[in-house]
């Protein structure tokens, strides 16, 4: 949940999913189109990961930090403004930021210890930013809704014109604001105040997909699918169509634990189907053509740990596969040109890579940026209608993890740094994160994956750690 939960990977995602893959193994499957009725069709243009003579090229820019060593870009708008979060000096606190015209603005914390954005397009074209605050108030039920380990109350917020405003809750103590559209509608999740004995400790209350706005103080609860008791809304388009997940009560985790990928139209949930597996199906992003991306588990993955990115359109879900040699992928963002930004994981302890999928081809982001780029892309989180991509990567100059924005080298941007580099591109070898960078990444990523279903042990205690060295 939470937040892609907000953390979609970060920090923790890279480590836990890699270990996850090691335990499940498997190979990429050919793209198919399971429909909600179980029928299948083939893509008119099959997904491929082979290099093309017409492969796109990108310039990439390090966003820097707010004084600490870690930053992550959560998403970007069509103006090229980026929202994300960064550690402050000393790496003990985290603040949300807005990046515009090569400048980072600290959005503050509303008087609380920490503020975060999600990885779900937490910014609209008016530069309004959504997120959640890790407060200084202990949760009365001992819940850890922000998934940062302090068991404090977690509050949804919107930042507009220099000020943070917290959003109302549907009855409980906690919530998260994950995405905002240009109409000012905000989606996320909020506790209902209803005790659910089936919740996995320390979660106590049920939580539901929540819509705030567009008017001040407006709040709508979206129903879960069928007999499910929980739901989270991760994305909303300009038409007010909303996507997310539905399932049973557990610790909040964006990628792990939900059963159904859901589209809400006019407040009614529609099951998007799956790729053969019955759990860990999630919808993360929807464009203005009602095309959707996310992750769906594959047939035969009994524990749901083998999932792929997908493209859903016109009632059918297409498996996008993985990068060559990888076994797991997920789609984070989709624009109105049906370009998808995402993440692909290898088996074992190899290096995760961000990808760009377009016109049936999946490209490793590291193969389409300048060969000697100081940034090694670890994840692609958002993509705007100009084709710009935001995410995070390993900075070879500082040995830290930083947010980035990548811009296509098209006619309008041919003079950008790196666009005239004719030395070619190449995928860097596998590497391991230095201990400090790895620890920060895992700490941030805990918000995304939380704990494994059926266990009270945090995921970073159960998975194999990995590191990074160029």
PDB file of C-alpha atoms in Angstrom, residues 28-147:
ATOM      1  CA  UNK A  28       9.986 -14.539 -18.929  1.00  0.00           C
ATOM      2  CA  UNK A  29       6.906 -15.713 -20.745  1.00  0.00           C
ATOM      3  CA  UNK A  30       5.733 -14.713 -24.186  1.00  0.00           C
ATOM      4  CA  UNK A  31       3.316 -11.826 -24.172  1.00  0.00           C
ATOM      5  CA  UNK A  32      -0.320 -12.868 -23.974  1.00  0.00           C
ATOM      6  CA  UNK A  33      -3.561 -11.050 -23.358  1.00  0.00           C
ATOM      7  CA  UNK A  34      -5.597 -12.682 -20.626  1.00  0.00           C
ATOM      8  CA  UNK A  35      -8.954 -10.967 -20.430  1.00  0.00           C
ATOM      9  CA  UNK A  36     -11.171 -10.704 -17.393  1.00  0.00           C
ATOM     10  CA  UNK A  37     -13.070 -13.702 -18.706  1.00  0.00           C
ATOM     11  CA  UNK A  38      -9.913 -15.771 -19.061  1.00  0.00           C
ATOM     12  CA  UNK A  39      -9.695 -15.592 -22.844  1.00  0.00           C
ATOM     13  CA  UNK A  40      -6.312 -14.834 -24.380  1.00  0.00           C
ATOM     14  CA  UNK A  41      -5.136 -13.047 -27.467  1.00  0.00           C
ATOM     15  CA  UNK A  42      -1.717 -12.170 -28.818  1.00  0.00           C
ATOM     16  CA  UNK A  43      -0.386  -8.642 -29.092  1.00  0.00           C
ATOM     17  CA  UNK A  44      -0.468  -7.201 -32.585  1.00  0.00           C
ATOM     18  CA  UNK A  45       3.128  -6.120 -31.985  1.00  0.00           C
ATOM     19  CA  UNK A  46       4.793  -8.582 -29.607  1.00  0.00           C
ATOM     20  CA  UNK A  47       6.894  -7.247 -26.794  1.00  0.00           C
ATOM     21  CA  UNK A  48      10.596  -7.438 -27.530  1.00  0.00           C
ATOM     22  CA  UNK A  49      13.696  -6.550 -25.579  1.00  0.00           C
ATOM     23  CA  UNK A  50      16.056  -6.630 -28.532  1.00  0.00           C
ATOM     24  CA  UNK A  51      17.892  -3.441 -29.448  1.00  0.00           C
ATOM     25  CA  UNK A  52      16.426  -1.523 -32.369  1.00  0.00           C
ATOM     26  CA  UNK A  53      18.093   0.654 -34.970  1.00  0.00           C
ATOM     27  CA  UNK A  54      15.556   3.257 -33.952  1.00  0.00           C
ATOM     28  CA  UNK A  55      16.101   2.990 -30.203  1.00  0.00           C
ATOM     29  CA  UNK A  56      15.365   6.250 -28.379  1.00  0.00           C
ATOM     30  CA  UNK A  57      18.168   8.250 -26.801  1.00  0.00           C
ATOM     31  CA  UNK A  58      17.983  10.192 -23.578  1.00  0.00           C
ATOM     32  CA  UNK A  59      19.929  12.829 -21.699  1.00  0.00           C
ATOM     33  CA  UNK A  60      19.950  12.353 -17.923  1.00  0.00           C
ATOM     34  CA  UNK A  61      20.309  14.870 -15.089  1.00  0.00           C
ATOM     35  CA  UNK A  62      21.062  14.271 -11.408  1.00  0.00           C
ATOM     36  CA  UNK A  63      18.548  16.122  -9.213  1.00  0.00           C
ATOM     37  CA  UNK A  64      20.882  16.374  -6.230  1.00  0.00           C
ATOM     38  CA  UNK A  65      19.688  16.304  -2.608  1.00  0.00           C
ATOM     39  CA  UNK A  66      18.497  18.569   0.195  1.00  0.00           C
ATOM     40  CA  UNK A  67      21.817  18.204   1.989  1.00  0.00           C
ATOM     41  CA  UNK A  68      21.842  14.476   2.701  1.00  0.00           C
ATOM     42  CA  UNK A  69      23.205  11.635   0.598  1.00  0.00           C
ATOM     43  CA  UNK A  70      19.914  10.159  -0.688  1.00  0.00           C
ATOM     44  CA  UNK A  71      17.139  11.443  -2.949  1.00  0.00           C
ATOM     45  CA  UNK A  72      14.388   9.915  -5.031  1.00  0.00           C
ATOM     46  CA  UNK A  73      12.191  11.386  -7.735  1.00  0.00           C
ATOM     47  CA  UNK A  74       8.652  10.170  -7.200  1.00  0.00           C
ATOM     48  CA  UNK A  75       7.062  11.539 -10.351  1.00  0.00           C
ATOM     49  CA  UNK A  76       6.907  14.453 -12.754  1.00  0.00           C
ATOM     50  CA  UNK A  77       4.359  16.586 -14.577  1.00  0.00           C
ATOM     51  CA  UNK A  78       4.068  17.681 -18.201  1.00  0.00           C
ATOM     52  CA  UNK A  79       6.048  20.863 -17.489  1.00  0.00           C
ATOM     53  CA  UNK A  80       9.060  18.817 -16.390  1.00  0.00           C
ATOM     54  CA  UNK A  81       8.683  19.660 -12.692  1.00  0.00           C
ATOM     55  CA  UNK A  82       9.639  16.747 -10.440  1.00  0.00           C
ATOM     56  CA  UNK A  83       8.335  15.843  -6.977  1.00  0.00           C
ATOM     57  CA  UNK A  84      10.220  13.536  -4.657  1.00  0.00           C
ATOM     58  CA  UNK A  85      11.944  13.324  -1.311  1.00  0.00           C
ATOM     59  CA  UNK A  86      15.459  13.568   0.053  1.00  0.00           C
ATOM     60  CA  UNK A  87      17.359  13.117   3.256  1.00  0.00           C
ATOM     61  CA  UNK A  88      18.618  16.249   4.967  1.00  0.00           C
ATOM     62  CA  UNK A  89      22.171  16.733   6.254  1.00  0.00           C
ATOM     63  CA  UNK A  90      23.075  13.781   8.446  1.00  0.00           C
ATOM     64  CA  UNK A  91      20.518  11.505   6.735  1.00  0.00           C
ATOM     65  CA  UNK A  92      18.324  11.392   9.851  1.00  0.00           C
ATOM     66  CA  UNK A  93      15.282  13.238   8.469  1.00  0.00           C
ATOM     67  CA  UNK A  94      13.452  13.175   5.136  1.00  0.00           C
ATOM     68  CA  UNK A  95      11.706  16.083   3.394  1.00  0.00           C
ATOM     69  CA  UNK A  96       9.559  16.190   0.268  1.00  0.00           C
ATOM     70  CA  UNK A  97      10.890  18.403  -2.528  1.00  0.00           C
ATOM     71  CA  UNK A  98       9.878  20.095  -5.769  1.00  0.00           C
ATOM     72  CA  UNK A  99      12.497  20.309  -8.541  1.00  0.00           C
ATOM     73  CA  UNK A 100      12.021  23.036 -11.169  1.00  0.00           C
ATOM     74  CA  UNK A 101      14.507  24.517 -13.622  1.00  0.00           C
ATOM     75  CA  UNK A 102      17.460  22.796 -11.943  1.00  0.00           C
ATOM     76  CA  UNK A 103      16.455  24.049  -8.466  1.00  0.00           C
ATOM     77  CA  UNK A 104      15.324  21.956  -5.493  1.00  0.00           C
ATOM     78  CA  UNK A 105      12.707  23.471  -3.180  1.00  0.00           C
ATOM     79  CA  UNK A 106      12.271  21.939   0.270  1.00  0.00           C
ATOM     80  CA  UNK A 107       8.512  21.562   0.831  1.00  0.00           C
ATOM     81  CA  UNK A 108       8.935  21.287   4.576  1.00  0.00           C
ATOM     82  CA  UNK A 109       7.113  18.940   6.916  1.00  0.00           C
ATOM     83  CA  UNK A 110       4.196  20.957   8.258  1.00  0.00           C
ATOM     84  CA  UNK A 111       5.897  21.020  11.639  1.00  0.00           C
ATOM     85  CA  UNK A 112       6.340  17.231  11.732  1.00  0.00           C
ATOM     86  CA  UNK A 113       9.556  15.170  11.666  1.00  0.00           C
ATOM     87  CA  UNK A 114       9.387  13.825   8.081  1.00  0.00           C
ATOM     88  CA  UNK A 115       7.496  14.271   4.818  1.00  0.00           C
ATOM     89  CA  UNK A 116       7.331  11.936   1.821  1.00  0.00           C
ATOM     90  CA  UNK A 117       5.851  11.847  -1.655  1.00  0.00           C
ATOM     91  CA  UNK A 118       4.738   8.629  -3.288  1.00  0.00           C
ATOM     92  CA  UNK A 119       5.952   7.103  -6.533  1.00  0.00           C
ATOM     93  CA  UNK A 120       2.537   7.602  -8.119  1.00  0.00           C
ATOM     94  CA  UNK A 121       2.675  10.933  -9.965  1.00  0.00           C
ATOM     95  CA  UNK A 122       2.389  13.008  -6.784  1.00  0.00           C
ATOM     96  CA  UNK A 123       2.388  16.258  -8.807  1.00  0.00           C
ATOM     97  CA  UNK A 124       0.015  17.885 -11.297  1.00  0.00           C
ATOM     98  CA  UNK A 125       0.634  20.500 -13.982  1.00  0.00           C
ATOM     99  CA  UNK A 126      -0.027  23.312 -11.490  1.00  0.00           C
ATOM    100  CA  UNK A 127       2.883  22.023  -9.382  1.00  0.00           C
ATOM    101  CA  UNK A 128       0.567  20.919  -6.559  1.00  0.00           C
ATOM    102  CA  UNK A 129       2.277  18.071  -4.694  1.00  0.00           C
ATOM    103  CA  UNK A 130       0.750  15.285  -2.594  1.00  0.00           C
ATOM    104  CA  UNK A 131       2.284  13.026   0.012  1.00  0.00           C
ATOM    105  CA  UNK A 132       2.138  12.088   3.660  1.00  0.00           C
ATOM    106  CA  UNK A 133       3.638  13.260   6.927  1.00  0.00           C
ATOM    107  CA  UNK A 134       5.365  11.053   9.468  1.00  0.00           C
ATOM    108  CA  UNK A 135       4.186  12.902  12.574  1.00  0.00           C
ATOM    109  CA  UNK A 136       5.579  13.149  16.100  1.00  0.00           C
ATOM    110  CA  UNK A 137       2.363  11.693  17.583  1.00  0.00           C
ATOM    111  CA  UNK A 138       2.475   8.004  18.558  1.00  0.00           C
ATOM    112  CA  UNK A 139      -0.313   5.969  16.999  1.00  0.00           C
ATOM    113  CA  UNK A 140      -2.778   4.980  19.763  1.00  0.00           C
ATOM    114  CA  UNK A 141      -3.018   1.454  18.317  1.00  0.00           C
ATOM    115  CA  UNK A 142       0.713   1.055  17.784  1.00  0.00           C
ATOM    116  CA  UNK A 143       0.287   1.015  13.997  1.00  0.00           C
ATOM    117  CA  UNK A 144       3.159   1.892  11.663  1.00  0.00           C
ATOM    118  CA  UNK A 145       1.143   3.334   8.785  1.00  0.00           C
ATOM    119  CA  UNK A 146       3.985   5.366   7.271  1.00  0.00           C
ATOM    120  CA  UNK A 147       6.105   2.203   7.424  1.00  0.00           C
TER     121      UNK A 147
END
